[in-house]
XYZ file of C-alpha atoms in Angstrom:
269
model
C -6.165 3.562 26.324
C -4.057 6.166 28.135
C -4.814 9.875 28.169
C -1.771 10.550 25.971
C -2.935 7.981 23.431
C -6.434 9.433 23.370
C -5.026 12.918 22.878
C -2.755 11.959 19.989
C -5.492 9.849 18.403
C -7.405 13.048 17.623
C -4.794 13.921 14.987
C -5.920 10.977 12.847
C -9.274 12.647 12.139
C -7.638 15.379 10.056
C -7.216 14.621 6.359
C -6.943 16.395 2.973
C -10.708 16.147 2.628
C -11.237 17.312 6.236
C -8.406 19.788 6.958
C -10.312 21.743 9.616
C -12.581 20.366 12.327
C -14.685 22.082 14.976
C -14.948 20.983 18.591
C -18.489 19.595 18.265
C -17.662 17.670 15.087
C -14.543 16.212 16.668
C -16.591 15.097 19.676
C -18.888 13.180 17.322
C -16.034 11.661 15.351
C -14.120 10.568 18.441
C -17.269 9.667 20.403
C -16.099 11.677 23.420
C -17.644 14.335 25.605
C -16.946 18.015 24.941
C -14.982 18.727 28.119
C -12.551 15.847 27.573
C -12.120 16.595 23.876
C -11.467 20.267 24.571
C -8.847 19.378 27.178
C -7.074 17.103 24.696
C -7.220 19.770 21.994
C -5.641 22.294 24.352
C -2.773 19.901 25.027
C -2.217 19.401 21.293
C -2.369 23.150 20.676
C 0.139 23.872 23.439
C 2.552 21.418 21.779
C 2.032 22.972 18.342
C 0.460 19.836 16.898
C -2.746 21.708 16.055
C -3.756 25.346 15.773
C -7.027 27.242 15.602
C -7.942 29.121 12.458
C -8.443 32.716 13.601
C -11.195 33.248 11.033
C -13.228 30.040 11.173
C -12.341 29.083 14.788
C -11.896 25.527 13.527
C -8.879 23.407 14.409
C -6.254 22.314 11.885
C -2.880 20.553 12.006
C -0.110 22.707 13.462
C 3.428 23.626 12.383
C 5.172 21.291 14.843
C 4.149 18.374 12.648
C 6.158 19.800 9.740
C 9.356 19.548 11.722
C 8.576 16.000 12.800
C 7.719 15.030 9.218
C 11.012 16.437 7.958
C 13.005 14.586 10.612
C 11.150 11.367 9.763
C 11.841 11.725 6.036
C 15.524 12.473 6.603
C 16.150 9.686 9.099
C 13.823 6.938 7.838
C 13.687 7.063 4.010
C 11.299 4.827 2.091
C 13.789 2.018 1.553
C 14.666 1.777 5.240
C 10.971 1.933 6.126
C 10.303 -1.134 3.988
C 13.221 -3.394 4.870
C 11.909 -4.948 8.088
C 8.553 -5.767 6.506
C 10.288 -7.304 3.477
C 12.467 -9.528 5.635
C 9.434 -10.750 7.601
C 7.497 -11.352 4.377
C 10.315 -13.320 2.766
C 10.912 -15.404 5.883
C 7.214 -16.205 6.247
C 6.682 -17.252 2.622
C 10.060 -18.770 1.797
C 10.163 -16.697 -1.400
C 11.672 -13.434 -2.641
C 9.911 -10.304 -1.438
C 10.376 -6.886 -2.999
C 9.000 -3.352 -3.038
C 8.511 -1.194 -6.120
C 7.681 2.501 -6.371
C 5.719 4.338 -9.032
C 7.451 7.429 -10.404
C 5.483 9.130 -13.148
C 4.452 6.247 -15.378
C 7.364 3.948 -14.534
C 7.579 1.247 -11.868
C 11.062 1.027 -10.324
C 12.530 -1.482 -7.843
C 13.252 -0.062 -4.396
C 14.303 -2.980 -2.185
C 14.223 -6.773 -2.098
C 14.881 -9.646 0.280
C 15.640 -13.217 -0.770
C 14.695 -16.173 1.398
C 17.438 -18.702 2.090
C 14.927 -21.533 2.451
C 15.344 -22.754 -1.138
C 18.380 -22.978 -3.385
C 16.307 -21.885 -6.380
C 14.616 -18.525 -5.937
C 13.581 -15.434 -7.845
C 16.335 -12.873 -8.348
C 15.370 -9.215 -8.630
C 17.595 -7.883 -11.424
C 14.876 -5.891 -13.195
C 15.525 -2.192 -13.900
C 11.881 -1.305 -14.519
C 8.706 -3.389 -14.223
C 6.344 -3.542 -17.241
C 2.893 -2.289 -16.327
C 1.018 -5.051 -18.169
C 3.192 -8.080 -17.374
C 4.228 -7.929 -13.711
C 2.278 -8.084 -10.469
C 3.754 -4.734 -9.417
C 2.866 -3.106 -12.708
C -0.660 -4.478 -12.735
C -1.107 -3.279 -9.169
C -0.181 0.216 -10.360
C -2.764 -0.015 -13.153
C -5.478 -1.066 -10.704
C -4.771 1.439 -7.922
C -2.671 4.187 -9.492
C -3.607 7.032 -11.860
C -6.112 6.225 -14.611
C -3.719 7.614 -17.212
C -1.425 4.608 -16.736
C -3.736 2.291 -18.662
C -3.227 3.996 -22.024
C 0.518 4.047 -21.409
C 0.475 0.315 -20.666
C -1.520 -0.419 -23.820
C 1.054 1.432 -25.911
C 3.849 -0.825 -24.613
C 2.330 -4.316 -24.578
C 5.456 -6.328 -25.340
C 4.987 -10.106 -25.162
C 7.440 -11.733 -22.735
C 5.963 -15.238 -22.378
C 3.038 -17.232 -23.713
C 1.038 -15.933 -20.740
C 1.642 -12.213 -21.305
C -1.576 -10.306 -21.895
C -1.523 -8.801 -25.403
C -4.833 -6.980 -25.909
C -6.417 -3.981 -24.170
C -9.610 -5.969 -23.559
C -7.731 -8.718 -21.729
C -5.723 -6.188 -19.759
C -8.812 -4.279 -18.656
C -10.396 -7.509 -17.370
C -7.292 -8.364 -15.360
C -7.031 -4.856 -13.899
C -10.711 -4.952 -12.900
C -10.172 -8.273 -11.122
C -7.166 -6.872 -9.269
C -9.144 -3.811 -8.204
C -11.845 -6.130 -6.881
C -9.539 -8.506 -4.984
C -6.960 -5.996 -3.739
C -4.068 -8.113 -5.047
C -2.008 -7.854 -8.214
C -1.268 -11.127 -9.989
C 1.321 -12.162 -12.585
C 1.024 -15.829 -13.496
C 4.238 -16.488 -15.451
C 3.470 -13.460 -17.624
C 6.920 -11.855 -17.370
C 9.119 -14.876 -16.692
C 8.066 -18.460 -17.374
C 9.353 -19.678 -14.008
C 7.878 -16.967 -11.767
C 4.441 -16.225 -10.332
C 3.981 -12.946 -8.531
C 1.445 -11.535 -6.107
C 1.366 -7.874 -5.035
C -0.447 -5.561 -2.648
C -0.635 -1.764 -2.988
C 1.185 0.736 -0.769
C 0.080 4.304 -0.085
C 2.139 7.229 1.216
C 1.559 10.486 3.090
C -0.005 12.097 0.012
C -2.892 9.637 0.229
C -2.115 8.377 -3.258
C -0.848 5.051 -4.560
C 2.926 4.958 -4.035
C 4.006 1.457 -5.016
C 3.578 -2.212 -4.275
C 4.972 -4.911 -2.037
C 5.269 -8.248 -3.809
C 6.275 -11.868 -3.531
C 7.968 -13.473 -6.533
C 7.489 -17.234 -6.227
C 9.099 -20.042 -8.221
C 6.135 -21.347 -10.232
C 6.693 -25.022 -9.425
C 6.337 -24.248 -5.708
C 3.178 -22.180 -6.052
C 0.135 -23.910 -4.532
C -3.269 -22.691 -3.360
C -2.060 -23.088 0.208
C 1.061 -21.008 -0.409
C -1.002 -18.405 -2.271
C -3.197 -17.936 0.786
C -0.154 -17.552 3.054
C 1.417 -15.055 0.641
C -1.740 -12.950 0.504
C -2.118 -12.908 4.280
C 1.499 -11.846 4.747
C 1.251 -9.265 1.958
C -1.619 -7.594 3.774
C 0.514 -7.284 6.908
C 3.494 -5.990 4.924
C 1.392 -3.439 3.041
C -0.053 -2.119 6.279
C 3.396 -1.860 7.873
C 5.035 -0.120 4.927
C 2.111 2.211 4.299
C 2.201 3.253 7.956
C 5.984 3.698 7.791
C 5.593 5.930 4.726
C 3.024 8.074 6.514
C 0.066 6.767 4.539
C -3.320 5.268 5.285
C -4.819 2.338 3.414
C -8.212 3.116 1.819
C -11.099 1.294 3.457
C -12.020 -0.109 0.031
C -8.676 -1.938 -0.128
C -9.156 -3.393 3.339
C -12.655 -4.564 2.337
C -11.306 -6.195 -0.836
C -8.660 -8.050 1.163
C -11.265 -9.310 3.600
C -13.351 -10.726 0.745
C -10.334 -12.262 -0.962
C -9.009 -13.965 2.132
C -12.464 -15.255 3.039
C -12.928 -16.762 -0.422
C -9.487 -17.948 -1.575
C -8.944 -18.691 -5.234
C -5.951 -19.599 -7.363
C -4.330 -17.484 -10.029
C -5.714 -17.445 -13.538
C -3.571 -18.052 -16.610
C -2.328 -14.951 -18.404
C -2.883 -12.844 -15.300
């Protein structure tokens, strides 16, 4: 690891829960000696990436990052930041990949990419995604604000024979998704489609949306499910990083368990 990389890596230790850090604490976090850490901090301070609180003498993120963040947001909006990952996901799975975003209590489509491998494929012509019946919506229930559950229960329209129709059933499905790290929709919105989703987080540290694969049900196999989940993990990491977010360690742990112990989708999920 180069000196520049080590210097910039110190920025990752700042967070909403740890906005200010002292030299000694940063040495412990980074597992570096005090002289080296101080030298790196001085370089970051000179560039405006960090500053020292005059009262507490602790370090915090500096104003130069605001300018960089604004340039990033203006030049690489969310849709652009997701497109490359979607194309790779669709090509790897042979199915339609798409990204949704959560705005308030509504899940909206942001971008999609259709594989050309098969003549028959899922087409994303949905204006909004029901919380209780789609992989994207269920992902929002599992990883988004708690208030979404009551909203979902109030709008439990039945779309297919597999659509969940009771709060008890929905709570069980959401709990399973929270445990596995993947949202599932087994022909619960469209009879011909099975969906799998993974959560995405943005710079706020909160749930921002989901990246999903919509698979033609007749092609869905345990082997393809495992491939989809592996590729979803990579896509979620890429998009979350592009959106300035960090994936919670609990999500990463859930994915590790899920991929180590593969299982097929359950009906009505």
